[in-house]
Coordinates of C-alpha atoms in Angstrom, one line a residue:
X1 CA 35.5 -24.2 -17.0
X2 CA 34.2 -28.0 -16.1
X3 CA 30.5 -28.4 -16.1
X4 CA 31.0 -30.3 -12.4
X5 CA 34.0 -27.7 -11.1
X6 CA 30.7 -26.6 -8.9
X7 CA 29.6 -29.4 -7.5
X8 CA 30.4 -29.2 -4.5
X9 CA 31.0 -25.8 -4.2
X10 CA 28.4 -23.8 -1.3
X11 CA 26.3 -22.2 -2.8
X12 CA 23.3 -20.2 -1.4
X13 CA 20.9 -20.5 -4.7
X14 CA 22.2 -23.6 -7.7
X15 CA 19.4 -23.8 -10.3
X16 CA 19.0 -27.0 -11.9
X17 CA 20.7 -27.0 -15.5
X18 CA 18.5 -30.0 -16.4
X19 CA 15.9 -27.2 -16.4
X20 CA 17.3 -24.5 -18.7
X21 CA 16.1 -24.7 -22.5
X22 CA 15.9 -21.9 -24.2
X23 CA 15.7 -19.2 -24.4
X24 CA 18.4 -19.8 -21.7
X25 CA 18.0 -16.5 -19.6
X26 CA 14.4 -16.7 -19.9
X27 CA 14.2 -20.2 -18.3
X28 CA 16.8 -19.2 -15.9
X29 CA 14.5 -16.3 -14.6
X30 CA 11.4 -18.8 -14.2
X31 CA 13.5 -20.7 -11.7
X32 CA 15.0 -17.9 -9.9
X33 CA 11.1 -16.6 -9.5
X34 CA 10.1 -20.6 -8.8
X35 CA 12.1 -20.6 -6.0
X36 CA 11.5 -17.7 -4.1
X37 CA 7.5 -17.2 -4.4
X38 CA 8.1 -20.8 -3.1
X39 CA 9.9 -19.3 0.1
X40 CA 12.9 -21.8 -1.5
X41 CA 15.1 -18.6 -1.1
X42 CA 13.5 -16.6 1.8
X43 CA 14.0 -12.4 2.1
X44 CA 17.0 -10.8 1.8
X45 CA 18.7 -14.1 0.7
X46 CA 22.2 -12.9 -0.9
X47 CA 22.0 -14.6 -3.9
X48 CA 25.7 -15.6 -5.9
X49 CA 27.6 -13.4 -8.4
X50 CA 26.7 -13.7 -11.5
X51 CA 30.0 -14.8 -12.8
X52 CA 29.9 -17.3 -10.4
X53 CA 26.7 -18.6 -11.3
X54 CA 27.4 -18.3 -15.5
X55 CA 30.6 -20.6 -15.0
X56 CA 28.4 -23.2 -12.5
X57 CA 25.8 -23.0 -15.1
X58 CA 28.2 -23.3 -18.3
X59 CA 26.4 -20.0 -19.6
X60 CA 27.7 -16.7 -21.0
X61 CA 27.2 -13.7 -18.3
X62 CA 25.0 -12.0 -20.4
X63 CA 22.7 -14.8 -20.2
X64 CA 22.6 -14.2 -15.9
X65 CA 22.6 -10.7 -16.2
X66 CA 19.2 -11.2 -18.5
X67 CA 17.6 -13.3 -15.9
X68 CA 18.2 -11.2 -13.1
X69 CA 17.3 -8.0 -15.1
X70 CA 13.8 -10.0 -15.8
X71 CA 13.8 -10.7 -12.0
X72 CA 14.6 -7.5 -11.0
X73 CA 11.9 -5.6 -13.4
X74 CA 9.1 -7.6 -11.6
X75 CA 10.4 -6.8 -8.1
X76 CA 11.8 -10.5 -6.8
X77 CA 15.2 -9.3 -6.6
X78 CA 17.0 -5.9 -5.7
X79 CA 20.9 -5.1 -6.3
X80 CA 23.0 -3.2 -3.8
X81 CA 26.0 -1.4 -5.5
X82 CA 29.5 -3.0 -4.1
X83 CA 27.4 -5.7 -2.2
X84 CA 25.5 -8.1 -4.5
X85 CA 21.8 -9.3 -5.3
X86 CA 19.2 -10.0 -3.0
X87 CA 15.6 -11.5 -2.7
X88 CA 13.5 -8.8 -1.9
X89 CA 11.4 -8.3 1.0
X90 CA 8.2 -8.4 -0.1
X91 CA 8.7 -11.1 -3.2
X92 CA 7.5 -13.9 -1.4
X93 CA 4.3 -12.6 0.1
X94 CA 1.2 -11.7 -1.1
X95 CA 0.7 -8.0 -2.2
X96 CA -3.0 -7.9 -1.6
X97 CA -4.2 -7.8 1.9
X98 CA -7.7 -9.1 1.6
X99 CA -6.7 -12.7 0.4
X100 CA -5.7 -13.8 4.4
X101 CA -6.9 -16.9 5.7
X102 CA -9.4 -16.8 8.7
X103 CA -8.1 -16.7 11.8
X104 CA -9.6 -16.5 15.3
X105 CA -8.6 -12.9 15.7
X106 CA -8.2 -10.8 12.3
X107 CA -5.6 -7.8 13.3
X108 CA -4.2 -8.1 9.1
X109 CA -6.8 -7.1 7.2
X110 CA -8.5 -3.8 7.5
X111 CA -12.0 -4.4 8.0
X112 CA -13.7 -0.5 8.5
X113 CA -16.0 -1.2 11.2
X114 CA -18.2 -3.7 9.4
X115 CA -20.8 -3.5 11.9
X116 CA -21.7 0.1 10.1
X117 CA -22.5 -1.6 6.7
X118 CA -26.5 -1.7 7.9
X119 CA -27.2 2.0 7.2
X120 CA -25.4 1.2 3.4
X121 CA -28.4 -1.4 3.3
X122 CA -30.8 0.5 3.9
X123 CA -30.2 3.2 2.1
X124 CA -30.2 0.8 -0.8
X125 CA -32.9 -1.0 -0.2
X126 CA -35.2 2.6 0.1
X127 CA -33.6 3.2 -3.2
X128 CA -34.7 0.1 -5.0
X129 CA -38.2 0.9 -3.9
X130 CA -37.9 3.8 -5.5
X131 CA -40.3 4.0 -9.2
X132 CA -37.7 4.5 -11.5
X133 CA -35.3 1.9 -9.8
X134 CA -34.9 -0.1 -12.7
X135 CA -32.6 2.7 -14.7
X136 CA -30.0 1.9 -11.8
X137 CA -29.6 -1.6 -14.2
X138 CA -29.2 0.3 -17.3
X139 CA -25.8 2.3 -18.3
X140 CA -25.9 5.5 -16.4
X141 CA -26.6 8.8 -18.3
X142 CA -24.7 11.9 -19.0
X143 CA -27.5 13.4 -16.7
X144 CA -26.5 11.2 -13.5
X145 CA -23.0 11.6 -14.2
X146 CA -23.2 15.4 -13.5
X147 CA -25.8 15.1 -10.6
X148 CA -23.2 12.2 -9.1
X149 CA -20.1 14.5 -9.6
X150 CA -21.6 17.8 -8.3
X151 CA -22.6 16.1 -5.5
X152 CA -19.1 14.6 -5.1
X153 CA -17.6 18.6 -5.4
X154 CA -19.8 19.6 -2.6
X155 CA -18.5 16.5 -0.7
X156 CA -14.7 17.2 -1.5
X157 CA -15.4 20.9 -0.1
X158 CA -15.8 19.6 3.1
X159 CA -12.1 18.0 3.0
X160 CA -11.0 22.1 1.7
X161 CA -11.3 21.3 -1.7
X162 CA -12.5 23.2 -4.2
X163 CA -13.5 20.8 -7.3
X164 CA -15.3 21.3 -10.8
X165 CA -17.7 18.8 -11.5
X166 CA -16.0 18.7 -15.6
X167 CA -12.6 17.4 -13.7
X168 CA -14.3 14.7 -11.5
X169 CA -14.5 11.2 -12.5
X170 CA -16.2 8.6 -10.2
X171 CA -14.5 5.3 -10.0
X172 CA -15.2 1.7 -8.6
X173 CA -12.6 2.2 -5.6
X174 CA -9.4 3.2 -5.2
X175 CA -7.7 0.3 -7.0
X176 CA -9.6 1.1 -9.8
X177 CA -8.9 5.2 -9.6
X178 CA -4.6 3.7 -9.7
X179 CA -5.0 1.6 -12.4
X180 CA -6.4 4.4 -14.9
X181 CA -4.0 6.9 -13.7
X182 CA -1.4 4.8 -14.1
X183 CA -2.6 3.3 -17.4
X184 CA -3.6 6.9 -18.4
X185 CA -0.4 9.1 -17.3
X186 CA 2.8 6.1 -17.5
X187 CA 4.5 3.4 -19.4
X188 CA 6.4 0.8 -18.8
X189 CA 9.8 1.3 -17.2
X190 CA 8.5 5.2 -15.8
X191 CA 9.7 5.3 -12.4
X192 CA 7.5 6.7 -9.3
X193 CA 8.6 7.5 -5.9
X194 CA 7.4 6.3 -2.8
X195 CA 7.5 5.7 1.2
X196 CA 10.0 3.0 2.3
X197 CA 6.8 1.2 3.5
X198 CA 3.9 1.5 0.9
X199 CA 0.1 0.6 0.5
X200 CA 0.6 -3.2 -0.7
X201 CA -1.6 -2.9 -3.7
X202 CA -0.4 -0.1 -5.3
X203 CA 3.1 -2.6 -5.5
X204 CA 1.1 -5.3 -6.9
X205 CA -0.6 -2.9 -9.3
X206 CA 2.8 -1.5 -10.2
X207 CA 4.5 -4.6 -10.9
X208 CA 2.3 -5.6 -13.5
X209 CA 1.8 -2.8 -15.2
X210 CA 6.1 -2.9 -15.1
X211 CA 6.3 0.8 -13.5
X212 CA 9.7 1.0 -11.1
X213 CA 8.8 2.3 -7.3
X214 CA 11.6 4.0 -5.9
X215 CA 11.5 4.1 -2.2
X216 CA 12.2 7.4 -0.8
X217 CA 14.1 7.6 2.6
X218 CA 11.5 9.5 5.3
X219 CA 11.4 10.2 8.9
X220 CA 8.7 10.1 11.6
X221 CA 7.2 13.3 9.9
X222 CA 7.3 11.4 6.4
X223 CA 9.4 11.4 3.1
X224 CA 12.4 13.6 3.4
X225 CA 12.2 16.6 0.2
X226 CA 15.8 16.2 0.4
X227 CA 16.1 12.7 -0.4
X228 CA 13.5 13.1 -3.1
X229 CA 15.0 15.8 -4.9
X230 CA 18.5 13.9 -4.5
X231 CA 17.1 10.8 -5.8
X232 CA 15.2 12.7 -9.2
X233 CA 19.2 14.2 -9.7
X234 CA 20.3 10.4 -10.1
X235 CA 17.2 9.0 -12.1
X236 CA 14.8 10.8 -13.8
X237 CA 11.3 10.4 -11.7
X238 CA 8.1 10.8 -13.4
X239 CA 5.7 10.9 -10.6
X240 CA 5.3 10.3 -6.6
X241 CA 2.8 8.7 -4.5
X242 CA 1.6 9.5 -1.3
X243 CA -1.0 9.2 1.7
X244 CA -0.1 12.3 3.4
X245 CA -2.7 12.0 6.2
X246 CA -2.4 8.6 7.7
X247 CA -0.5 7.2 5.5
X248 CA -0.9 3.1 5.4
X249 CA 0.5 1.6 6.6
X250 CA 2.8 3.6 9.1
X251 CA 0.2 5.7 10.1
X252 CA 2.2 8.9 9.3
X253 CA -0.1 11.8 9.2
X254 CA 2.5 14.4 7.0
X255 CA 2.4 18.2 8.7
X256 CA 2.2 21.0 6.9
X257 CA 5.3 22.3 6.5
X258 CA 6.7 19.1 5.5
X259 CA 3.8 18.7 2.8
X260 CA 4.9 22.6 1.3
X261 CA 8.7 21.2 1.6
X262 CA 7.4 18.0 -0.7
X263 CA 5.1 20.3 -2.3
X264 CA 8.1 22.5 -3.8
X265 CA 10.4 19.7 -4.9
X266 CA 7.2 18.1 -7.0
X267 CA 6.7 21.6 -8.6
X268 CA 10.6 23.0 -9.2
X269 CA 11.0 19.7 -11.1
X270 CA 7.4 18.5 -12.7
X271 CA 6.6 15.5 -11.3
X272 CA 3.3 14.7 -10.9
X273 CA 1.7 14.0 -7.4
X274 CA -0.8 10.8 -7.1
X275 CA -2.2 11.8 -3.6
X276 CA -4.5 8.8 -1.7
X277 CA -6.6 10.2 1.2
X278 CA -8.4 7.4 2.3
X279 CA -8.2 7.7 5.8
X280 CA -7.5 11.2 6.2
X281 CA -10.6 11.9 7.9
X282 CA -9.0 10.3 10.9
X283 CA -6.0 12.9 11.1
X284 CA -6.9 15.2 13.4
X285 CA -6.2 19.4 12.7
X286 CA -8.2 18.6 9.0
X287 CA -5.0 19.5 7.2
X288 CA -5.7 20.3 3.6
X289 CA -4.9 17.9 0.8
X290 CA -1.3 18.5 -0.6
X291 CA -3.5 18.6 -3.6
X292 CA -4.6 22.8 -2.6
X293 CA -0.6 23.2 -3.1
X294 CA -0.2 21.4 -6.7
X295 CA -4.1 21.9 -8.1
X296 CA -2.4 21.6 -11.8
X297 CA -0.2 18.8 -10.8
X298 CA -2.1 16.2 -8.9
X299 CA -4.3 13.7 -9.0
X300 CA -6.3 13.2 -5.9
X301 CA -8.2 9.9 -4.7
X302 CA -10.9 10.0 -2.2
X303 CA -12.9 6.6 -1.3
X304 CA -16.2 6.3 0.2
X305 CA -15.4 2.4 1.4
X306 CA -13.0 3.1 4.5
X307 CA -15.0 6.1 5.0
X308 CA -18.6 4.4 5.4
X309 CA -18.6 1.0 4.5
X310 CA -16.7 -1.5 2.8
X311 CA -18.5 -2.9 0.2
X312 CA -19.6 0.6 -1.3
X313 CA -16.5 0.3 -4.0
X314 CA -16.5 4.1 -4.9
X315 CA -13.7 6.3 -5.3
X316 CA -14.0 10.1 -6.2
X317 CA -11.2 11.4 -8.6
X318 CA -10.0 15.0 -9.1
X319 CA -8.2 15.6 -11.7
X320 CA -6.2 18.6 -14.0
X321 CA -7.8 20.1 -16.7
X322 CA -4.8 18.9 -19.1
X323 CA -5.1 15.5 -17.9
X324 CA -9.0 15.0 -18.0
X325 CA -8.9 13.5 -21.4
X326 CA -6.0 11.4 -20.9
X327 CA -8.1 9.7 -18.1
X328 CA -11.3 9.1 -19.1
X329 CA -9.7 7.7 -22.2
X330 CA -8.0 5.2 -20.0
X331 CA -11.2 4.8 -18.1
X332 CA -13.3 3.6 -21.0
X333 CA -10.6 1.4 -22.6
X334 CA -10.2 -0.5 -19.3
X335 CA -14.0 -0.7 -18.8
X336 CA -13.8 0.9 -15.4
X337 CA -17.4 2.6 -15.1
X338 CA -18.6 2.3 -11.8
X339 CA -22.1 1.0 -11.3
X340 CA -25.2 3.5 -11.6
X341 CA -26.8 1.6 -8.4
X342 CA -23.0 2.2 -6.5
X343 CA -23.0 5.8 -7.3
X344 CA -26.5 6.6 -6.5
X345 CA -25.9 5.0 -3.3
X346 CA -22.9 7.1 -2.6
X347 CA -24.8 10.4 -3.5
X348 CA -28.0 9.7 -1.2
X349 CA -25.5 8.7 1.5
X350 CA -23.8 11.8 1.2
X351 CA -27.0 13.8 0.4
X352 CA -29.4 12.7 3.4
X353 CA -26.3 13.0 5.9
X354 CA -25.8 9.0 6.7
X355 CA -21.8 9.9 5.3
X356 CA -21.2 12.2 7.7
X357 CA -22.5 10.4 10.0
X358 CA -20.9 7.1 9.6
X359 CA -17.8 9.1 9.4
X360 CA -17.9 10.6 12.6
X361 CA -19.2 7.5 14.4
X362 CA -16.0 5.6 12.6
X363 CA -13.7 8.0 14.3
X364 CA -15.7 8.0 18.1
X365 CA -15.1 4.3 17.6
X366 CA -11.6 4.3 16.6
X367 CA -10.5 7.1 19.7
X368 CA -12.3 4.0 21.9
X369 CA -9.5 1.4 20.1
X370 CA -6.6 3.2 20.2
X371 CA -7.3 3.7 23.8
X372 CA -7.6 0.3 24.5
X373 CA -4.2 0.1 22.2
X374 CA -2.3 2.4 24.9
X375 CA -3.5 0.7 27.6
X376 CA -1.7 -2.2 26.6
X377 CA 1.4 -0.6 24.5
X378 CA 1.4 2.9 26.6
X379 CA 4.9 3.7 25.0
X380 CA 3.1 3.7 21.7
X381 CA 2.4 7.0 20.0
X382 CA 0.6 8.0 16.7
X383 CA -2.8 8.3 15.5
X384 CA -5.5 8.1 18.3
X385 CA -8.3 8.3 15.4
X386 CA -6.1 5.9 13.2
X387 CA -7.7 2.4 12.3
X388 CA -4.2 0.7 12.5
X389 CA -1.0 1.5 14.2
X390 CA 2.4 0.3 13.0
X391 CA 4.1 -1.2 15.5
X392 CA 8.4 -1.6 15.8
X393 CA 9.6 -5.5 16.1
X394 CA 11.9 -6.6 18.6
X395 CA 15.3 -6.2 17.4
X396 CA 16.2 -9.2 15.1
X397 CA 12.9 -10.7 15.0
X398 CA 12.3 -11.1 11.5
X399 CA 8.6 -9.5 10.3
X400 CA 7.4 -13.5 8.5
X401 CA 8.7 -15.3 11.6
X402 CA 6.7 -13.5 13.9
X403 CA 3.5 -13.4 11.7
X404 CA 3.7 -17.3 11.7
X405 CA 4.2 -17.0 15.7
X406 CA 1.3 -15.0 15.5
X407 CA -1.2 -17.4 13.2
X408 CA 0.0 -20.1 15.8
X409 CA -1.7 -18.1 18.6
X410 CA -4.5 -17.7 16.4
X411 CA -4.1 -14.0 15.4
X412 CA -3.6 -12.8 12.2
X413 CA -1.3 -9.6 11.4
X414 CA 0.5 -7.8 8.8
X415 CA 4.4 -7.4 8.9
X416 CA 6.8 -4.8 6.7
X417 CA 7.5 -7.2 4.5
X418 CA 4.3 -6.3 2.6
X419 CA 4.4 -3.3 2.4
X420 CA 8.4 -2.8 1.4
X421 CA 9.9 -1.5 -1.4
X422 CA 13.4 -1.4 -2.5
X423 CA 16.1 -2.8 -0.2
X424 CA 17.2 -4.5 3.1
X425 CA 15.4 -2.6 6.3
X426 CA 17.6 -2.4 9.5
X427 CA 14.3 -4.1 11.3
X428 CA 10.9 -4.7 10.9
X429 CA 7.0 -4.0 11.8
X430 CA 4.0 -5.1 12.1
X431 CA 0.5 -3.4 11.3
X432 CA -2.2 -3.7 13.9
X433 CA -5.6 -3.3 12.5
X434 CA -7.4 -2.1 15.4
X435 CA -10.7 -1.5 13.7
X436 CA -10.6 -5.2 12.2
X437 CA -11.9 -7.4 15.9
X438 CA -16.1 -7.3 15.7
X439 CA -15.9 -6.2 19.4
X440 CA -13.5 -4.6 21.6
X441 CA -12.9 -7.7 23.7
X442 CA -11.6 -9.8 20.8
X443 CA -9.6 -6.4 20.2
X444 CA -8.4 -6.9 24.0
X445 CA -7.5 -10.9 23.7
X446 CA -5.6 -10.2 20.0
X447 CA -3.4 -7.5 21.7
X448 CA -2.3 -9.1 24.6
X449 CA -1.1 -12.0 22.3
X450 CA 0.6 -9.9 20.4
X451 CA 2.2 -8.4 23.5
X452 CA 3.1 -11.6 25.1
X453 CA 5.1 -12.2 21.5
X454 CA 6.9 -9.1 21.9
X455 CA 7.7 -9.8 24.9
X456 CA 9.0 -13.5 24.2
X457 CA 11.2 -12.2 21.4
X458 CA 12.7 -9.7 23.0
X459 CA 16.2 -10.3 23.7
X460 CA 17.6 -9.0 26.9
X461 CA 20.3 -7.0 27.2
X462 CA 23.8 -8.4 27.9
X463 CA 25.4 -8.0 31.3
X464 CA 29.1 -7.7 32.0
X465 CA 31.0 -10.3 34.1
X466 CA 33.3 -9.3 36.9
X467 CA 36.1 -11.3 36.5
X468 CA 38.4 -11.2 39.4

């Protein structure tokens, strides 16, 4: 075919040829991912066949179907069987949630009551005072590393779990606890189920360590065991990960017979359960970790940060027996040892009581926000010890147009499209961060801007002409 026979021709994507060099398909992938981190080609943008775009191009389908395979593997693109190729949801947008700009009112960003972070300093400072403060600088014995991890065990029983200090490994956060599991227990190209809606950097993290997510259709109770145990039929999935109380960022708190429904598929087929309970001392009832129903099959993640203050960057890991190896292995090679100062910190917070008191404060505070929430959203319902709420958009408001409405009013929020994995949703959401505002007035003034929005992009309803 003619190089020009396309010239004219609509097109919703036409890459510049001048640009291609090879190898072809690789250069052809560079500005197919040019062009949508630059918002060129926005969300769900249908993008043209690839036979179409071989003969615009001059290039052998192969070449296309390389390029979008390369697109697709990093998570810019997604195909839908009979219907074509489309820019994925989330491609465009930043994964990580702490890099927002600042805005008058911060309702993105979870920020764990900040105001808190005074009894972290000084139960640090009464530690540096301490005579031998100065072995908190050195690398931290075998010694500490049992004292930190039996006092973690004691911790975790609180939560109804019952831990061995030998399969307990103290990380610098939760990001750090995902990447050694996943550097530790997958590969490249494994494939690990997830919510529709996702914490955002566990997709980052995933995407460059090249590991598929495979969202998982769910309900308001969470992820249907149906749909999971269809889905491992169709492709082989080597693992699943979860928040089942609270999950962020819908809020979903899993209950307990849905968690022994999951809890079955998981063990009738092996697949391995990476369960994240950051918040799930909010939930109320104190369900037990899904980690009690697979103790040989899980990996379980508990952080201190959302829990008492955010800059304490500690994560407690539980882990099998058969794994442990595995794992600290990964640990070592990725140089992911937490700091002897962090986890003394954690173990005197925990120790003198400050941790469970911090905690319980956290949650007084957040039953005070989510009442103000319902006061203006009273139709609302999850959550009332949440420190975010997930929030439906008007029907046809699109999740980046109404965060840029938002940043003009001068609040920041979070919409779906972070937090989405696979394909095109029916509508979108935003995340509220309740526990973000530094006092419950700003909390008050970001709301009702957010409800005037609503409001204002709410279409009303068609009415019916008498014609006579």
């Amino acid at each position: 075919m003619p190089i020009n026979s396309f010239d004219d021709y609509p097109m919703t994507w036409s890459p510049a040829r001048a640009g291609l060099h090879p190898p072809l398909y690789h250069a052809l992938a560079a500005q197919l991912e040019r062009d949508i981190l630059s918002g060129r080609l926005p969300p769900h943008t249908k993008l043209p066949p690839q036979r179409e775009l071989a003969d615009y191009l001059d290039l052998n389908l192969s070449t296309v179907t390389r390029a979008f395979r390369l697109c697709t593997d990093k998570g810019l693109v997604y195909a839908v069987i009979g219907r074509g190729t489309f820019v994925s949801p989330n491609a465009a947008l930043s994964n990580t949630t702490g890099d927002t700009k600042k805005f008058l009112i911060e309702l993105g960003s979870i920020h764990p009551y900040d105001s808190l972070s005074e009894i972290l300093a000084d139960t640090a400072r009464e530690i540096l005072r301490g005579r031998d403060a100065a072995r908190l600088f050195t690398l931290g014995s075998a010694q500490d590393e049992d004292r930190h991890a039996r006092t973690a065990c004691r911790w975790l029983a609180r939560f109804s779990l019952a831990a061995e200090p030998t399969n307990l490994l103290l990380t610098a956060g939760t990001q750090s606890a995902l990447a050694i599991v996943l550097t530790a227990l997958f590969d490249a190209g494994d494939r690990i189920a997830v919510d529709r809606y996702t914490y955002a950097n566990f997709i980052s993290l995933a995407k460059q360590l090249n590991i598929r997510l495979i969202p998982i259709k769910g309900d308001v109770d969470g992820m249907l065991p149906d749909a999971l145990a269809q889905q491992h039929q169709q492709i082989n999935i080597k693992g699943i990960y979860l928040m089942p109380s609270c999950a962020n960022p819908t809020g979903i708190v899993m209950p307990e017979e849905r968690r022994r429904d999951i809890a079955a598929v998981l063990r009738k087929h092996n697949i391995l359960l990476i369960e994240d309970d950051a918040y799930g001392f909010t939930a109320r009832g104190n369900a037990a970790p899904m980690t009690v129903l697979l103790p040989r099959q899980s990996v379980y993640l508990h952080s201190l940060s959302k829990l008492t203050c955010p800059g304490l960057r500690v994560a407690y890991m539980l882990v099998p027996s058969h794994c442990r190896q595995l794992i600290r292995r990964a640990a070592r090679s990725i140089s992911m040892a937490i700091p002897p100062l962090s986890a003394e910190i954690a173990s005197d917070l925990i120790e003198s009581g400050a941790a469970e008191r911090i905690m319980r404060e956290k949650c007084r505070m957040s039953e005070e926000r989510n009442h103000i929430f319902r006061g203006i959203f009273p139709a609302h319902t999850g959550n009332t010890r949440s420190f975010f709420q997930w929030m439906p958009l008007p029907v046809g408001c699109g999740g980046a147009n109404f965060e840029a409405q938002a940043q003009h009013r001068g609040v920041c929020v979070l919409s779906s499209d972070h937090f989405a994995v696979g394909g095109e949703a029916d509508h979108s959401f935003i995340r509220l961060a309740l526990c973000s505002p530094p006092t419950n007035e700003e909390l008050v003034r970001g709301l009702r801007i957010v409800h005037d929005l609503m409001e204002e992009n709410t279409i009303p309803p068609q009415t019916e002409t008498l014609i006579l």
